[in-house]
Amino acid sequence: MAQCVQSVQEFIQDSFVPMVAVLCSEDAEKVTRKNNLNFSELLRPFCRLTSEGHMRDPSNQLQVVKNLRISVNNVVTRPSVPSSGVPGHAHRRLLSEVVLTCQPAEGGVANVITAGDYDLNISATTPWFEAYRESFLQSMPASDHEFLNHYLACLLVVSSSEAVPVEKFLKLSQEQHRIQHSGEYTNPKWFIPNTLKYYVLLHDMSQGDEQRADSVYEDMKQRYGAQGCYLLKVNSRTAAAGADEQIPDPWSQYLHKSSLQSQVQLGPRLSVPSIYLLMYRTSEVDGHDSEEKGSLDNTHPLQLDTPSDTPGSLDALRAVAVETKPPPLTTGVAAATSHGACLTLNDHDRIRLFIQEFTFRGLLPHIEKNIRQLNDQLVSRKGLSRSLFSATKKWFGGGKVPEKSIAELKNTSGLLYPPEAPELQIRKMADLCFLVQLYDLAYSCYHTAKKDFLSDQAMLYAAGALEMAAVSAFLQVGAPRPYPAHYMDTAIQTYRDVSKNMVLAERCALLSAEVLKSQAKYSDAATLLIKMTSEDSDLRSALLLEQAAHCFINMRNPMVRKFAFHMILAGHRFSKAGQKRHALRCYCQAMQVYKGKGWSLAEDHINFTIGRQSFTLRQPENAVTAFRHILTNDSQQTSTQQGAFLREYLYVYKDTYFHDVD
């Protein structure tokens, strides 16, 4: 796979983080709205802790929590998300737009790989895949079989300008309790019954009475305890004072990631891939991308008798020429909106300090207390003589998944455990431990839960426990046990074939592929990625096929032909998904392997596809060059096929060089 910015450990840790909800009074929202942000958006850039945290496990050993990130979101009540495991239209559209807007940087660094007789110019990174993966994982709906993305705490935020702030806090507290416990809402989901409530007094320094705010805060400390509340002061910058001062805007990137854009913003220039320039030495052509509803060429990626062997193909090209005229550029509110205009760098530091205080003095102690309580309950219920943390292999030994195949196991897909079931409490404790990096204890709990779920043949629950047991084993310090890849394989098969949940299967595959890649098991990673391709999602299949191609080229003995073949498959699926620019890039990279090697039919097909994709993307000169390479004296194509090629070449040539001549 291509190089990633994050290590695999960082990637997994950032995929599962403590979730914190926000309930904000209207006056408090007005304070943050001055910066074109709501309260959760205000906090988002500062949610990674720069200091180490500490907490004690059930055996009273001090554990260090490093590089922790939390996720803060406004409470949104909505009907239950369908449990079909099939991404909805909005979700698919979001992922498509994320990939569409993330293209190779012009003049970006390429990775030159020498493999036998080949010197391949390949993208060093694939940021579009990482952007897709991040958006996919962060937009996953909360599930009942796991607790990793359920809310652990709720920030109750009230403005210091309120007449009686304590009354507002009481109302927000009652609202949170109603949302969680009334049964009226199935979403959002909450981790534990006694959700941590943290009281935040928000003070606007530009217009509020600071002495009164301090007085109210002192009263809050008496009511809620110093560990349970905070006074956050912001908006210390006035327009006049900050006229000449440039303050960074760390919010835009987060807001772009989290919002579903109604219209894709594209730059005015479309750069030709550097590989293509190296191949044909053509000049760069301006163009504009457009998201198409269909694909011009939906045949098999290596099938040459496309509709081009009939005169009707020219009609298709004409239709494409009309359909892909440059759309008017949109200005976009998000691009023109500044964020944090009333905040100074000192305000940034205050927000960062608030997150640290909340996490270290509120959230982590709350999690530590609940881990202890769950441990005590489970020890009591199971009659154990020692804590789960120190239990012997009798309970947590390296037992394997039953020898029965998944198909042979009876699937009790309708099984729902009651909230207080011991099996769910073990899973809950495992998830709590995992979120705060207690991977040894998390593994033990997942392993025990896995055996209980398999015993009940609750296969969705079992798959979830297997998935996280494998990840916990990998993340343990010093790797005391090998990565159990067979756990992941079983989990993927169960999610996909038994539970019919492709979303969870894909998450599992993304995690496992990264682990395998980090262990240089590129062949295993490629096999896993290819197995996850299917007809239900061209976009997912394209991205995974491209990553599989990178696995083949990164092996100790690079498999160049497999790399090229899977890049062609990826390009075909990108094209079907409406991702024309990514499709063109894949075909151009594959051409480096096929060009001049005597595989004339394959080379003809790639040139033909590059020509059509270039024309679709309004790169007519590159289209002419690609079509010209097909018209050779020693062509092995039939005369009918050569005639079709010539007609398309002449049409594109005329459109390119005689467009304004009637």
XYZ file of C-alpha atoms in Angstrom:
662
model
C 0.000 0.000 0.000
C 1.064 3.588 -0.459
C 2.804 5.399 2.358
C 0.532 6.943 4.990
C 1.127 10.064 7.027
C 0.182 8.285 10.269
C 1.704 5.146 11.711
C -0.674 2.197 11.963
C -0.790 2.632 15.754
C -1.779 6.288 15.400
C -4.343 5.429 12.740
C -6.060 2.819 14.937
C -5.975 5.000 18.051
C -7.544 7.882 16.150
C -10.234 5.572 14.756
C -11.577 4.814 18.254
C -11.626 7.783 20.625
C -13.729 8.776 23.650
C -16.943 10.452 22.496
C -18.191 13.588 24.276
C -21.591 15.204 23.680
C -22.431 18.904 23.954
C -25.653 20.573 25.102
C -25.443 24.336 24.794
C -27.790 27.134 25.865
C -28.897 29.615 23.220
C -26.927 32.467 24.814
C -23.800 30.339 24.875
C -24.272 29.566 21.190
C -24.440 33.307 20.510
C -21.010 33.702 22.120
C -19.398 31.154 19.796
C -21.441 32.229 16.780
C -19.484 35.491 16.770
C -16.659 33.314 15.448
C -18.877 31.533 12.895
C -18.666 28.369 14.985
C -20.822 26.388 17.340
C -19.326 25.226 20.641
C -18.274 21.756 19.516
C -16.678 23.229 16.386
C -14.843 25.746 18.534
C -13.182 22.912 20.462
C -12.434 20.559 17.586
C -8.903 21.683 16.599
C -7.759 21.403 20.224
C -9.050 17.926 21.020
C -5.703 16.146 20.855
C -3.948 16.159 24.224
C -0.342 17.309 24.145
C 0.435 16.041 27.663
C 0.417 12.559 29.145
C -2.492 11.463 31.282
C -2.414 8.909 34.098
C -4.943 6.499 35.520
C -4.948 3.300 37.550
C -6.159 -0.067 36.318
C -8.200 -2.447 38.521
C -5.021 -3.893 40.013
C -4.052 -0.341 41.089
C -1.132 -0.117 38.664
C -0.500 3.375 37.273
C -0.952 3.501 33.495
C 0.141 6.259 31.127
C -2.220 7.588 28.438
C -0.325 9.203 25.555
C -1.382 11.275 22.557
C -5.061 10.891 23.428
C -7.681 12.526 21.234
C -11.338 13.034 22.122
C -14.295 13.623 19.801
C -16.733 16.414 20.724
C -20.104 16.708 18.970
C -23.415 18.478 19.473
C -26.236 16.235 20.650
C -28.437 15.367 17.668
C -31.577 13.351 18.338
C -32.823 11.412 15.362
C -34.679 8.218 14.493
C -32.816 4.966 14.654
C -30.296 4.426 11.851
C -31.258 1.416 9.702
C -29.274 -1.637 10.756
C -29.032 -3.081 7.250
C -25.302 -2.481 7.156
C -25.655 -0.818 3.736
C -24.447 2.803 3.519
C -27.214 5.304 2.842
C -27.301 7.692 -0.100
C -25.999 10.654 1.945
C -23.141 8.564 3.302
C -22.137 7.349 -0.164
C -22.351 10.870 -1.538
C -20.167 12.226 1.248
C -17.484 9.612 0.598
C -17.654 10.223 -3.143
C -17.176 13.956 -2.683
C -14.296 13.416 -0.257
C -12.453 11.361 -2.877
C -13.417 13.657 -5.750
C -12.072 16.775 -4.062
C -8.817 15.115 -2.994
C -6.575 14.906 -6.042
C -2.794 14.583 -6.488
C -1.062 17.887 -5.878
C 0.348 19.549 -8.969
C 4.057 18.830 -9.067
C 3.689 16.427 -6.139
C 6.516 14.131 -5.091
C 6.492 10.817 -6.910
C 8.027 7.590 -5.762
C 10.398 6.109 -8.337
C 10.599 2.337 -7.947
C 13.053 0.235 -9.909
C 11.765 -3.292 -10.415
C 13.680 -5.385 -12.914
C 13.567 -3.582 -16.259
C 11.033 -1.053 -15.011
C 11.547 2.391 -13.553
C 8.067 3.266 -12.358
C 6.975 6.762 -11.436
C 4.296 6.123 -8.799
C 2.422 8.330 -6.351
C 4.325 8.253 -3.067
C 1.088 8.700 -1.094
C -2.622 8.324 -1.762
C -4.231 11.086 0.319
C -7.611 10.482 -1.358
C -7.666 6.994 0.173
C -6.709 8.298 3.609
C -9.386 11.006 3.369
C -11.963 8.385 2.375
C -10.896 6.084 5.197
C -11.056 8.847 7.800
C -14.484 10.036 6.658
C -15.775 6.472 6.481
C -14.695 5.637 10.026
C -15.852 8.917 11.545
C -19.287 8.721 9.931
C -20.089 5.166 11.033
C -23.403 4.941 12.900
C -23.418 3.813 16.522
C -24.213 0.135 16.914
C -25.836 -1.862 19.707
C -23.289 -4.678 19.671
C -20.413 -2.392 20.683
C -19.913 0.808 22.695
C -16.848 2.383 21.108
C -18.745 5.294 19.534
C -21.283 5.837 22.308
C -21.101 9.037 24.350
C -19.179 8.831 27.621
C -19.751 12.394 28.828
C -21.804 15.490 28.132
C -20.608 19.089 28.320
C -23.371 21.402 29.577
C -22.510 24.911 28.378
C -24.138 28.101 29.672
C -23.204 31.733 29.049
C -22.153 33.933 31.983
C -24.602 36.559 30.659
C -27.598 34.453 31.756
C -29.661 36.010 34.537
C -29.499 32.806 36.609
C -26.865 30.471 35.089
C -27.519 27.713 37.644
C -31.119 27.390 36.461
C -29.919 26.993 32.868
C -27.489 24.290 33.975
C -30.329 22.479 35.699
C -32.497 22.614 32.572
C -29.667 21.304 30.381
C -28.978 18.521 32.866
C -32.632 17.519 32.838
C -32.650 17.627 29.043
C -29.640 15.296 28.847
C -31.287 12.899 31.294
C -34.519 12.920 29.273
C -32.698 12.257 26.004
C -30.778 9.345 27.490
C -33.354 7.696 29.741
C -36.869 8.523 28.509
C -36.830 5.925 25.757
C -38.049 8.567 23.329
C -34.824 8.539 21.319
C -32.739 5.667 20.016
C -29.975 8.065 18.978
C -27.611 9.298 20.235
C -26.386 6.277 22.171
C -24.813 6.547 25.592
C -22.022 4.392 26.974
C -23.112 3.999 30.589
C -26.229 4.996 32.556
C -24.387 7.513 34.743
C -23.068 9.742 31.966
C -20.502 12.262 33.182
C -21.970 15.779 33.185
C -19.389 18.529 33.042
C -20.564 22.112 33.632
C -18.948 24.824 31.497
C -19.521 28.526 32.101
C -18.701 30.359 28.861
C -17.665 33.994 29.334
C -17.487 36.532 26.510
C -14.562 38.772 27.503
C -15.414 41.424 24.920
C -18.707 42.420 26.545
C -19.361 40.407 29.723
C -18.826 41.267 33.378
C -15.701 39.291 34.309
C -16.114 39.828 38.046
C -19.637 38.404 37.916
C -18.428 35.441 35.863
C -15.776 34.668 38.483
C -18.414 34.896 41.217
C -20.767 32.525 39.386
C -17.903 30.087 38.844
C -17.093 30.038 42.552
C -20.703 29.119 43.244
C -20.479 26.365 40.603
C -17.452 24.844 42.295
C -19.421 24.644 45.501
C -22.329 22.901 43.745
C -20.563 20.597 41.280
C -17.066 20.300 42.720
C -13.881 21.808 41.311
C -13.353 18.672 39.216
C -16.794 18.931 37.593
C -16.946 22.452 36.192
C -14.885 25.025 34.317
C -14.876 28.733 33.447
C -13.875 29.233 29.815
C -13.116 32.799 28.711
C -13.040 33.626 24.989
C -13.488 36.509 22.505
C -10.730 38.749 23.836
C -9.974 40.264 20.448
C -11.671 43.377 19.105
C -11.880 44.220 15.425
C -9.836 47.402 15.820
C -7.066 45.775 17.835
C -6.781 42.820 15.498
C -6.847 44.692 12.196
C -3.130 44.179 11.540
C -2.743 40.888 13.420
C -2.955 37.635 11.488
C -4.360 34.813 13.630
C -4.296 31.277 12.216
C -7.583 29.561 11.390
C -7.270 25.906 12.483
C -11.009 25.281 12.073
C -11.467 25.225 8.304
C -9.958 21.794 7.744
C -12.155 20.258 10.446
C -15.309 21.932 9.212
C -14.565 20.788 5.657
C -14.164 17.204 6.800
C -17.293 17.129 8.913
C -19.765 18.844 6.590
C -21.605 17.261 3.690
C -21.069 19.717 0.864
C -24.037 20.242 -1.419
C -21.696 21.183 -4.243
C -18.139 20.058 -4.851
C -15.623 22.879 -4.925
C -12.937 22.383 -7.574
C -9.986 24.522 -8.465
C -9.857 26.371 -11.778
C -7.005 24.304 -13.165
C -6.812 20.587 -13.751
C -3.207 19.502 -13.950
C -2.251 16.601 -16.184
C -0.636 13.749 -14.224
C 3.147 14.008 -14.316
C 3.376 10.402 -15.507
C 1.366 11.298 -18.582
C 3.666 14.209 -19.303
C 6.665 11.888 -19.055
C 5.026 9.425 -21.452
C 3.904 11.766 -24.214
C 5.565 15.138 -23.450
C 2.334 17.008 -24.033
C 1.564 20.462 -22.762
C -0.714 21.043 -19.820
C -4.295 21.798 -20.702
C -6.787 23.714 -18.640
C -9.936 21.863 -17.746
C -12.684 21.447 -15.219
C -13.850 18.255 -13.615
C -17.512 17.407 -13.366
C -19.170 14.593 -11.487
C -21.029 12.480 -14.015
C -24.005 10.298 -13.327
C -22.794 7.481 -15.543
C -19.680 6.114 -17.145
C -18.847 6.508 -20.810
C -17.190 3.117 -20.891
C -18.787 0.553 -18.592
C -17.308 -2.516 -20.238
C -14.782 -4.811 -18.641
C -11.522 -2.896 -18.094
C -9.574 -5.153 -20.470
C -12.272 -5.672 -23.076
C -11.412 -3.717 -26.194
C -14.551 -4.223 -28.298
C -16.295 -1.328 -26.695
C -19.124 0.543 -28.393
C -16.342 2.293 -30.316
C -16.598 -0.258 -33.112
C -19.803 1.399 -34.257
C -20.398 4.915 -35.577
C -22.599 5.499 -32.562
C -19.522 5.981 -30.391
C -19.037 9.407 -31.929
C -22.468 10.326 -30.639
C -21.297 9.264 -27.202
C -18.237 11.474 -27.490
C -20.371 14.398 -28.619
C -22.679 13.862 -25.649
C -19.691 13.839 -23.348
C -18.347 17.003 -24.920
C -21.629 18.765 -24.186
C -22.074 17.263 -20.723
C -18.606 18.172 -19.475
C -18.509 21.834 -20.400
C -16.932 23.732 -17.517
C -19.551 24.558 -14.885
C -19.561 28.060 -13.472
C -17.221 28.301 -10.520
C -19.021 28.732 -7.218
C -17.695 30.927 -4.509
C -19.050 28.849 -1.635
C -19.919 30.270 1.736
C -17.433 28.026 3.534
C -14.511 29.291 1.473
C -15.321 32.936 2.158
C -16.154 32.563 5.828
C -13.472 33.242 8.405
C -13.501 31.436 11.713
C -12.297 32.545 15.113
C -12.124 36.229 14.203
C -12.739 37.288 17.816
C -10.109 34.929 19.260
C -6.484 35.639 20.059
C -3.696 33.114 20.440
C -4.279 33.404 24.191
C -7.878 32.314 23.586
C -6.553 29.325 21.655
C -4.418 28.438 24.654
C -7.407 28.816 26.984
C -9.454 26.395 24.879
C -6.564 23.932 24.749
C -6.166 24.147 28.534
C -9.904 23.604 28.992
C -9.789 20.375 26.964
C -6.823 19.185 28.984
C -8.481 19.974 32.325
C -11.745 18.338 31.310
C -9.984 15.203 30.082
C -7.444 14.752 32.876
C -9.584 15.889 35.825
C -13.017 14.875 34.602
C -13.138 12.264 31.843
C -10.225 9.966 32.727
C -11.157 9.714 36.441
C -14.745 8.959 35.366
C -13.565 6.174 33.043
C -11.217 4.797 35.718
C -14.071 4.655 38.244
C -16.368 2.855 35.811
C -13.698 0.325 34.849
C -13.267 -0.492 38.542
C -17.013 -0.811 39.060
C -17.448 -3.059 36.038
C -14.508 -5.171 37.126
C -15.984 -5.612 40.614
C -19.405 -6.505 39.198
C -17.998 -9.056 36.785
C -15.780 -10.648 39.410
C -18.781 -10.942 41.723
C -21.076 -12.365 39.048
C -18.590 -14.891 37.762
C -17.408 -15.860 41.208
C -13.808 -15.158 40.376
C -11.261 -14.997 43.152
C -9.248 -12.282 41.459
C -9.822 -9.376 39.107
C -10.171 -9.765 35.378
C -6.882 -8.017 35.009
C -4.941 -10.722 36.833
C -7.023 -13.752 35.876
C -5.150 -16.836 34.745
C -5.191 -18.521 31.366
C -8.015 -20.668 32.641
C -10.217 -17.695 31.801
C -8.238 -15.816 29.155
C -6.136 -18.534 27.565
C -5.333 -18.555 23.917
C -8.371 -20.525 22.823
C -9.098 -20.343 19.110
C -12.315 -19.732 17.270
C -14.340 -22.981 17.041
C -13.298 -25.236 14.209
C -16.775 -25.010 12.695
C -16.955 -22.735 9.713
C -19.059 -19.615 9.971
C -21.575 -21.154 7.560
C -22.086 -24.090 9.929
C -22.759 -21.940 12.968
C -26.364 -21.123 13.678
C -26.772 -17.371 13.453
C -28.909 -15.891 16.197
C -28.966 -12.517 14.453
C -32.086 -11.475 16.316
C -30.478 -12.051 19.701
C -30.393 -8.928 21.840
C -28.792 -9.035 25.262
C -30.444 -7.026 28.039
C -28.392 -3.959 29.005
C -27.156 -5.505 32.239
C -26.204 -8.891 30.748
C -22.741 -9.998 31.965
C -21.643 -10.567 28.362
C -22.384 -6.937 27.486
C -20.722 -5.683 30.658
C -17.528 -7.507 29.680
C -17.704 -5.953 26.226
C -18.376 -2.544 27.786
C -15.369 -2.876 30.069
C -13.225 -3.982 27.126
C -14.246 -0.911 25.114
C -13.565 1.418 28.046
C -10.105 -0.068 28.496
C -9.372 0.160 24.782
C -10.329 3.843 24.583
C -7.785 4.735 27.290
C -5.002 2.506 25.905
C -5.219 -0.316 28.485
C -4.710 -2.825 25.698
C -3.666 -5.808 27.846
C -6.836 -5.651 29.899
C -8.923 -4.855 26.809
C -7.596 -7.957 25.055
C -8.440 -10.163 28.041
C -11.992 -8.830 28.173
C -12.549 -9.087 24.424
C -11.215 -12.636 24.477
C -13.601 -13.647 27.245
C -16.548 -11.872 25.591
C -15.731 -13.574 22.295
C -16.027 -17.018 23.865
C -19.320 -16.124 25.560
C -20.809 -14.734 22.342
C -19.699 -17.747 20.319
C -21.181 -20.029 22.946
C -24.514 -18.240 22.476
C -23.948 -18.162 18.698
C -24.544 -14.413 18.786
C -22.444 -13.944 15.681
C -22.596 -10.158 15.277
C -21.432 -9.704 18.870
C -18.789 -12.394 18.413
C -17.432 -10.735 15.275
C -17.126 -7.417 17.101
C -15.216 -9.026 19.969
C -12.916 -10.882 17.552
C -12.185 -7.678 15.629
C -11.218 -5.681 18.701
C -9.347 -8.573 20.336
C -7.107 -8.710 17.267
C -6.524 -4.950 17.299
C -5.825 -4.965 21.064
C -3.316 -7.787 20.674
C -1.493 -5.795 18.001
C -1.389 -2.587 20.074
C -0.068 -4.153 23.275
C 3.268 -2.698 24.310
C 6.096 -5.016 23.399
C 3.720 -7.205 21.337
C 3.495 -10.051 23.903
C 1.396 -12.078 21.464
C 1.376 -12.256 17.666
C -1.283 -10.453 15.702
C -4.187 -12.937 15.332
C -5.036 -12.300 11.692
C -7.418 -15.275 11.722
C -9.585 -13.362 14.213
C -9.972 -10.577 11.673
C -10.670 -12.998 8.826
C -13.436 -14.641 10.852
C -14.872 -11.255 11.846
C -14.937 -10.041 8.232
C -16.589 -13.232 7.027
C -19.179 -13.002 9.790
C -19.970 -9.326 9.196
C -20.258 -9.841 5.446
C -21.835 -13.266 5.034
C -23.812 -13.808 8.237
C -24.774 -10.332 9.458
C -24.893 -8.858 5.939
C -23.184 -5.726 7.243
C -20.696 -4.452 4.672
C -19.967 -1.293 6.669
C -18.545 -3.269 9.590
C -16.806 -5.706 7.248
C -15.109 -2.808 5.484
C -13.984 -1.248 8.770
C -12.496 -4.560 9.823
C -10.682 -4.949 6.499
C -9.269 -1.405 6.602
C -7.844 -2.006 10.066
C -6.422 -5.436 9.286
C -4.856 -4.349 5.999
C -2.941 -1.582 7.759
C -1.662 -4.009 10.404
C -0.573 -6.536 7.773
C 1.142 -3.828 5.783
C 3.045 -2.651 8.868
C 4.352 -6.214 9.233
C 5.425 -6.287 5.563
C 2.786 -8.945 4.819
C 1.875 -7.235 1.566
C 0.581 -10.362 -0.148
C -1.871 -11.046 2.681
C -2.955 -7.400 2.717
C -3.541 -7.404 -1.048
C -5.569 -10.614 -0.857
C -7.735 -9.137 1.900
C -8.338 -5.893 -0.002
C -9.250 -7.673 -3.221
C -11.740 -9.895 -1.379
C -13.542 -6.764 -0.170
C -14.313 -5.582 -3.706
C -17.867 -6.174 -4.871
C -20.521 -4.855 -7.204
C -22.353 -2.878 -4.514
C -19.775 -0.069 -4.429
C -17.564 0.957 -7.328
C -15.870 3.629 -5.232
C -14.862 1.282 -2.421
C -13.716 -1.333 -4.931
C -11.628 1.209 -6.837
C -9.865 2.459 -3.737
C -9.138 -1.016 -2.411
C -7.904 -2.283 -5.780
C -5.528 0.660 -5.987
C -4.212 -0.090 -2.507
C -3.808 -3.751 -3.467
C -1.768 -2.628 -6.477
C 0.520 -0.662 -4.163
C 0.908 -3.775 -2.015
C 2.115 -5.747 -5.032
C 4.686 -3.126 -5.983
C 5.963 -2.780 -2.389
C 6.712 -6.470 -1.915
C 10.327 -7.570 -1.431
C 10.182 -8.897 -4.997
C 7.811 -6.409 -6.638
C 5.056 -7.964 -8.734
C 4.988 -5.365 -11.482
C 2.429 -6.969 -13.760
C -0.005 -7.537 -10.899
C 0.505 -3.909 -9.933
C -0.380 -2.734 -13.436
C -3.330 -5.101 -13.823
C -4.901 -4.022 -10.537
C -4.324 -0.359 -11.371
C -6.320 -0.935 -14.556
C -9.071 -2.626 -12.562
C -9.007 0.315 -10.131
C -9.181 2.793 -13.002
C -12.185 0.984 -14.460
C -14.050 1.091 -11.141
C -13.079 4.742 -10.575
C -14.569 5.517 -13.981
C -17.812 3.709 -13.136
C -17.950 5.649 -9.859
C -17.728 8.977 -11.717
C -14.149 9.595 -10.507
C -12.702 10.370 -13.945
C -9.533 12.103 -12.810
C -8.591 9.204 -10.536
C -9.420 6.777 -13.349
C -7.091 8.602 -15.739
C -4.296 8.602 -13.159
C -4.602 4.830 -12.635
C -4.499 4.081 -16.355
C -1.489 6.360 -16.821
C 0.405 4.598 -14.038
C -0.420 1.184 -15.510
C 0.719 2.306 -18.961
C 4.289 2.539 -17.691
C 4.325 -1.252 -17.419
C 2.537 -2.110 -20.673
C 4.137 0.522 -22.931
C 6.572 -0.851 -25.479
C 6.534 -4.418 -24.161
C 4.850 -6.001 -27.160
C 1.431 -6.341 -25.525
C -0.137 -4.334 -28.311
C -3.778 -5.140 -27.639
C -3.475 -4.228 -23.958
C -1.561 -1.072 -24.904
C -4.254 -0.173 -27.439
C -6.943 -0.583 -24.817
C -5.121 1.617 -22.297
C -4.416 4.327 -24.875
C -8.028 4.194 -26.022
C -9.261 4.578 -22.435
C -6.771 7.361 -21.675
C -7.958 9.141 -24.809
C -11.599 8.925 -23.831
C -10.978 9.889 -20.194
C -8.835 12.849 -21.274
C -11.543 14.030 -23.646
C -14.146 13.632 -20.905
C -11.974 15.756 -18.597
C -11.578 18.433 -21.279
C -7.929 17.613 -21.949
C -8.362 17.360 -25.747
C -4.679 17.609 -26.693
C -3.851 14.676 -24.460
C -6.813 12.796 -25.932
C -5.461 13.404 -29.457
C -2.025 12.136 -28.431
C -3.441 8.981 -26.871
C -5.658 8.176 -29.879
C -2.742 8.818 -32.242
C -0.746 6.051 -30.534
C -3.454 3.535 -31.481
C -3.199 4.338 -35.205
C -0.041 2.384 -36.030
C 1.018 0.568 -39.181
C 1.527 -2.755 -37.396
C -1.783 -2.722 -35.504
C -3.209 -6.125 -34.662
C -6.736 -4.780 -34.474
C -9.389 -5.701 -37.024
C -10.022 -3.282 -39.848
C -13.426 -2.472 -38.361
C -11.830 -1.626 -35.014
C -9.122 0.475 -36.669
C -11.815 2.350 -38.563
C -13.622 3.093 -35.302
C -10.363 4.312 -33.755
C -9.748 6.586 -36.737
C -13.244 8.091 -36.556
C -12.810 8.881 -32.859
C -9.345 10.331 -33.485
C -10.629 12.586 -36.253
C -13.571 13.743 -34.161
C -11.350 14.627 -31.197
C -8.723 16.219 -33.476
C -11.359 18.391 -35.142
C -12.874 19.350 -31.791
C -9.427 20.275 -30.473
C -7.898 22.237 -33.328
C -10.912 23.389 -35.365
C -13.398 23.934 -32.559
C -14.121 27.540 -33.535
C -14.128 26.876 -37.269
C -17.547 26.090 -38.722
